[in-house]
GROMACS .gro file of C-alpha atoms in nm:
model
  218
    1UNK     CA    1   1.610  -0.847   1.792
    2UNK     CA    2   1.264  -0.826   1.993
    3UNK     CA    3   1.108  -1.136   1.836
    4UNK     CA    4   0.832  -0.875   1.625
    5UNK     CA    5   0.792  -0.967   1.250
    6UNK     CA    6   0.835  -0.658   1.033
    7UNK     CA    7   0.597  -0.649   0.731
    8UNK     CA    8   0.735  -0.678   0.383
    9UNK     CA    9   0.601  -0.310   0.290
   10UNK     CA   10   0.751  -0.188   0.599
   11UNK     CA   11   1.089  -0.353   0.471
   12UNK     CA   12   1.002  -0.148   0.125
   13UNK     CA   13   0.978   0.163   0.177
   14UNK     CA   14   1.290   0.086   0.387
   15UNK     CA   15   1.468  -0.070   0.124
   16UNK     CA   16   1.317   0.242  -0.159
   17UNK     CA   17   1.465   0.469   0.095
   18UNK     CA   18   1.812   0.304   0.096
   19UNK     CA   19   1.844   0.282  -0.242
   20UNK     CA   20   1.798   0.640  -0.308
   21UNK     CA   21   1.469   0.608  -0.496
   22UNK     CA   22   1.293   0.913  -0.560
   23UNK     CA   23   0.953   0.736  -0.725
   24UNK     CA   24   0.779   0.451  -0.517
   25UNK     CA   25   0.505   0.209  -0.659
   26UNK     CA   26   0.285  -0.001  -0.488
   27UNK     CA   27  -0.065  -0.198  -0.469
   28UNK     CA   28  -0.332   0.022  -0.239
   29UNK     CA   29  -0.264  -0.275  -0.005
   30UNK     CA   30   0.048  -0.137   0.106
   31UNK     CA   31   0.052   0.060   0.411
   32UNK     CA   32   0.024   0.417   0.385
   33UNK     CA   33   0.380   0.510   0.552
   34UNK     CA   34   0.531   0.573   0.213
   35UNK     CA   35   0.354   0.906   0.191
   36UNK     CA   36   0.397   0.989   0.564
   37UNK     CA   37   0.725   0.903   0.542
   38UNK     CA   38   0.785   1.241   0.275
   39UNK     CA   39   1.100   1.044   0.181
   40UNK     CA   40   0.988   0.948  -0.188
   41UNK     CA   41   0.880   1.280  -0.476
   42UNK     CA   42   0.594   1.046  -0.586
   43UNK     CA   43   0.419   0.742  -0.494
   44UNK     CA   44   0.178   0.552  -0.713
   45UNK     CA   45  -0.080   0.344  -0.628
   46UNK     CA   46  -0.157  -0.004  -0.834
   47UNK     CA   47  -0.392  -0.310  -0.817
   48UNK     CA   48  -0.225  -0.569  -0.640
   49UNK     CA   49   0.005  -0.827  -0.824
   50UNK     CA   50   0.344  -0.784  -0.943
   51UNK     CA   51   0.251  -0.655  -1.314
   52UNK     CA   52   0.063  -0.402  -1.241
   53UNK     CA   53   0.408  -0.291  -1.042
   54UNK     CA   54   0.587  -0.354  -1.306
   55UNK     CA   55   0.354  -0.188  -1.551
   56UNK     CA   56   0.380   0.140  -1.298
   57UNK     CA   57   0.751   0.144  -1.268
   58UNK     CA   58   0.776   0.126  -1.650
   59UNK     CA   59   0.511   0.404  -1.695
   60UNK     CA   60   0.735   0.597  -1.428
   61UNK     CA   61   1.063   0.545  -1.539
   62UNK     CA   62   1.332   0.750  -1.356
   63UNK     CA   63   1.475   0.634  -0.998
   64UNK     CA   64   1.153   0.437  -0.933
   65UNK     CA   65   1.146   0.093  -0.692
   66UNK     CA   66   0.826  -0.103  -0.658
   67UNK     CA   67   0.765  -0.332  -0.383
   68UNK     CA   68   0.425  -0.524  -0.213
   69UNK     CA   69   0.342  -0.619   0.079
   70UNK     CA   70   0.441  -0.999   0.066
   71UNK     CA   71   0.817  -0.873   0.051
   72UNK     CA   72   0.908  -0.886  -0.302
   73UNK     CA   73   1.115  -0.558  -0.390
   74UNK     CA   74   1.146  -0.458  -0.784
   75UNK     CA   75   1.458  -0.226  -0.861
   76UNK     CA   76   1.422   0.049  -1.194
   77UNK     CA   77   1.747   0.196  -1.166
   78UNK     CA   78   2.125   0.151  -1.136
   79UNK     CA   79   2.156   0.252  -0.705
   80UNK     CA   80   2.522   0.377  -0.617
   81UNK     CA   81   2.579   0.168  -0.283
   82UNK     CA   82   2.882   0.192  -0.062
   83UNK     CA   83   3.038  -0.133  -0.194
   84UNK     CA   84   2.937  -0.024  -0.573
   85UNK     CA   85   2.647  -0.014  -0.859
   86UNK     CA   86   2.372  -0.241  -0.798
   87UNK     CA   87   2.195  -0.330  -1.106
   88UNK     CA   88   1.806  -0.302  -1.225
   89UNK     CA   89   1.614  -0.616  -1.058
   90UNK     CA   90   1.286  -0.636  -1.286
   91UNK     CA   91   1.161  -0.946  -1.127
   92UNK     CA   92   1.040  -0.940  -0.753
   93UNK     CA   93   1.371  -0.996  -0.514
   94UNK     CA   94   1.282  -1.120  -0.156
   95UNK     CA   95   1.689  -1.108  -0.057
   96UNK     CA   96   1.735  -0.716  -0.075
   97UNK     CA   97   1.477  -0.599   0.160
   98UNK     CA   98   1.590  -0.848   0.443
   99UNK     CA   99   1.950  -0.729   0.367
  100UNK     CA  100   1.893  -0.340   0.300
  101UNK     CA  101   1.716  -0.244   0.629
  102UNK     CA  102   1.988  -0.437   0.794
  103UNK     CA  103   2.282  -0.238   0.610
  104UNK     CA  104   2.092   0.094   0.711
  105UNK     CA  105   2.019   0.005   1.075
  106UNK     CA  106   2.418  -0.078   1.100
  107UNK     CA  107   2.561   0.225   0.922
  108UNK     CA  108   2.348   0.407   1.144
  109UNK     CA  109   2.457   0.316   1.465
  110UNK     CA  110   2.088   0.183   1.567
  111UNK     CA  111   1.881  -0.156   1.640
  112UNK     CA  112   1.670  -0.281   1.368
  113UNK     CA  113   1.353  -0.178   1.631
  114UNK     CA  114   1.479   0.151   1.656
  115UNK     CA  115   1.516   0.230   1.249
  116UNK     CA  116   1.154   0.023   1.226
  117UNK     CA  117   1.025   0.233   1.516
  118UNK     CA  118   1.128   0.561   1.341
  119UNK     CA  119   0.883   0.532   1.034
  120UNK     CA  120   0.526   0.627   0.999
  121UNK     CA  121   0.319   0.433   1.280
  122UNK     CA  122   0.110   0.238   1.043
  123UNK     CA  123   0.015  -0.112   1.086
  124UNK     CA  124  -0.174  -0.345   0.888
  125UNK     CA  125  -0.385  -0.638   0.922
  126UNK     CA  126  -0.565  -0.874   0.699
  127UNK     CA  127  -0.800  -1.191   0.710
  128UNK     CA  128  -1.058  -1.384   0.471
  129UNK     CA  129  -1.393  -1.520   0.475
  130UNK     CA  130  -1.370  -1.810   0.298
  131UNK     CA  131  -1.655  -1.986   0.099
  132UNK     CA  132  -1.780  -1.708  -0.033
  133UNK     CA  133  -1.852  -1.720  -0.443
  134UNK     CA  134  -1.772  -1.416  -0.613
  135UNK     CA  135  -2.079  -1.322  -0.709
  136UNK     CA  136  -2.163  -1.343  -0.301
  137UNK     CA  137  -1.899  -1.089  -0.248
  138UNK     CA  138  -1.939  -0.827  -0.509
  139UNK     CA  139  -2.331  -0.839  -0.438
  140UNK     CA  140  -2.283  -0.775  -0.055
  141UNK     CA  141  -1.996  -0.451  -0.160
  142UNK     CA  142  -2.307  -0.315  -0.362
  143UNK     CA  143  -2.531  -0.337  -0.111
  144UNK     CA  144  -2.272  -0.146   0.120
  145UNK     CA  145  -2.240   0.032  -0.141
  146UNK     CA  146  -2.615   0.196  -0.194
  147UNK     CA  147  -2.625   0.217   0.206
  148UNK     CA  148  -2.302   0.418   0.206
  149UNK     CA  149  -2.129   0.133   0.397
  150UNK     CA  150  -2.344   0.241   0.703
  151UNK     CA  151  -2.398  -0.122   0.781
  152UNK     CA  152  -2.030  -0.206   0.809
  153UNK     CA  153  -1.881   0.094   0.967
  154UNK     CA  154  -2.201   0.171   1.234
  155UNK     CA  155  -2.088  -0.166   1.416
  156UNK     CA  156  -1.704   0.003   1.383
  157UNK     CA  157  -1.836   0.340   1.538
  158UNK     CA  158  -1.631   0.483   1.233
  159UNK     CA  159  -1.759   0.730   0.958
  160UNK     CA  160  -1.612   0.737   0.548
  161UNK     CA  161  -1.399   1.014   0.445
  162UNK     CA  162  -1.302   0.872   0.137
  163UNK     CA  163  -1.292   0.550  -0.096
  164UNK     CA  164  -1.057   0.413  -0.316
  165UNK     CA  165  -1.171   0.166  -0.628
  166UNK     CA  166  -0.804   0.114  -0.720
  167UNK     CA  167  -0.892  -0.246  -0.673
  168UNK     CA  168  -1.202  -0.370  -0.455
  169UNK     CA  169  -1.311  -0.091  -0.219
  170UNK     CA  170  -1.025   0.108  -0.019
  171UNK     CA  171  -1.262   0.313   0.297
  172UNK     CA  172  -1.084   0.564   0.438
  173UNK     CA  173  -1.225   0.681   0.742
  174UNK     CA  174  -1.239   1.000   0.911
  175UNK     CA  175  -1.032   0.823   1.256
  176UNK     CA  176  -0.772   0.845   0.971
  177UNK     CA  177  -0.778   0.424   0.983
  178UNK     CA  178  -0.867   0.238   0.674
  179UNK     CA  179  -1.081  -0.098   0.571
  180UNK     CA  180  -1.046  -0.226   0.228
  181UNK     CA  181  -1.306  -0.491   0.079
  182UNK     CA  182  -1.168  -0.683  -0.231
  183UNK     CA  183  -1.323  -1.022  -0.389
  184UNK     CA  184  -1.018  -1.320  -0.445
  185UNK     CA  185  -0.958  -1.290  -0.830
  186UNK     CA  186  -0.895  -1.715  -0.776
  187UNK     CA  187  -1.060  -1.857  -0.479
  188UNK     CA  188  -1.406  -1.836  -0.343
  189UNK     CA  189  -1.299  -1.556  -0.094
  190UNK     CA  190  -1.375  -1.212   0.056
  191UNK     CA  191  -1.052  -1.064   0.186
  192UNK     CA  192  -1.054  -0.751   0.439
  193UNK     CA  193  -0.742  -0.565   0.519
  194UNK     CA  194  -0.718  -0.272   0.818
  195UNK     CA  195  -0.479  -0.006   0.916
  196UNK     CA  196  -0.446   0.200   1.209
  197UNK     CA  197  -0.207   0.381   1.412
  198UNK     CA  198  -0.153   0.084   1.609
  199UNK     CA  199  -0.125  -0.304   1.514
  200UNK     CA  200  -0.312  -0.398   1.799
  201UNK     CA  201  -0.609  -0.136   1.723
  202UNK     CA  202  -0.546  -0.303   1.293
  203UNK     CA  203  -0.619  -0.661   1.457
  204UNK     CA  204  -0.904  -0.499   1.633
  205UNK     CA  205  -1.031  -0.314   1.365
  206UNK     CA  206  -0.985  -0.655   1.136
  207UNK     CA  207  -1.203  -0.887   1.373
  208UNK     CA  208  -1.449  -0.605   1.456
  209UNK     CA  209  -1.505  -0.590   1.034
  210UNK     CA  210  -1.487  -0.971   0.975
  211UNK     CA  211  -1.789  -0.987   1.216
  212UNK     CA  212  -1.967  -0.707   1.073
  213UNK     CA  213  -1.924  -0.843   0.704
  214UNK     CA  214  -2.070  -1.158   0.817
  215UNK     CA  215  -2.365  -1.061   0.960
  216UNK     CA  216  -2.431  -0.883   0.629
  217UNK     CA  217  -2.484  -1.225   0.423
  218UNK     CA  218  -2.740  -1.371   0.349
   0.00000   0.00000   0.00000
């Protein structure tokens, strides 16, 4: 009702939450909120794309929901809602998490701001270079690599506390923000996506990184 788009892994966890999953999975793309949140026993991390989702859910089995960030939701259970069972949805659904956070915000007597604003504030971002092969953009990760990333996150004025090679490279930092490198699997593309506590410090973080990566190639 304020004109702000909600991301679609905002509107999962949402939706996860709703349904009365107890196991969440999700491509390292997603925004960490789904652990803050402590609503969910266990989260699992995937690549990104749909079957590795799927692949997690059926590894998981149980009350399990998968969603990405892109919106589509993925059901692995039978939820009891007010109006009655709502079946298993193996195939990504875009219509539940518009409707679900809606439902929740209305039962509970709030705004759709004010159930958004009451989960984890984190906030992603994400942007491309373009034209660059893929052989470009895994030889430039190495040679972050072997420098320990000093050359992209000196410019940043941020330090590594921990990496992620779930798919591509995942930095977490010691601000508790995170940058994550990862080659296009079909397009001559290096893709960068930020999170921070803030979207306006994400979009920062984002253009800061773009800027940095560039100056790195050759």
């Amino acid at each position: 009702e304020r004109g702000a788009l909600v991301p679609g892994d905002l509107l999962g966890q949402i939706t996860a939450r709703a349904l009365g999953a107890e196991v969440v999975v999700t491509p390292v793309s997603s925004n960490s909120g789904v652990e803050r949140s402590g609503a969910f026993g266990r989260v699992i991390r995937t690549k990104i794309g749909s079957p590795f989702v799927i692949a997690g859910m059926e590894a998981a089995g149980g009350r399990v929901a998968g969603y990405e960030a892109n919106g589509g939701f993925l059901a692995g259970f039978e939820a009891q809602m007010a109006a009655g069972p709502l079946a298993p949805l193996w195939t990504r659904d875009s219509l539940l998490p518009l409707v679900a956070p809606l439902a929740l915000a209305r039962a509970s007597g709030r705004s759709l701001s004010a159930l958004i604003a009451a989960e984890p504030a984190r906030f992603t971002a994400a942007d491309r270079l373009e034209e660059i092969a893929p052989e470009t953009s895994r030889a430039l990760m190495a040679r972050l690599e072997e420098g320990r990333f000093t050359a992209l996150l000196s410019p940043l004025n941020e330090s590594l506390a921990a990496e992620d090679r779930t798919d591509g490279l995942r930095l977490h930092l010691t601000s508790g923000r995170v940058i994550h490198l990862r080659p296009s699997g079909n397009a001559p593309e290096l893709r960068l996506y930020t999170e921070a506590e803030s979207l306006e410090l994400a979009q920062d973080l984002l253009a800061r990184g773009l800027e940095a990566l560039r100056a790195q190639l050759p």
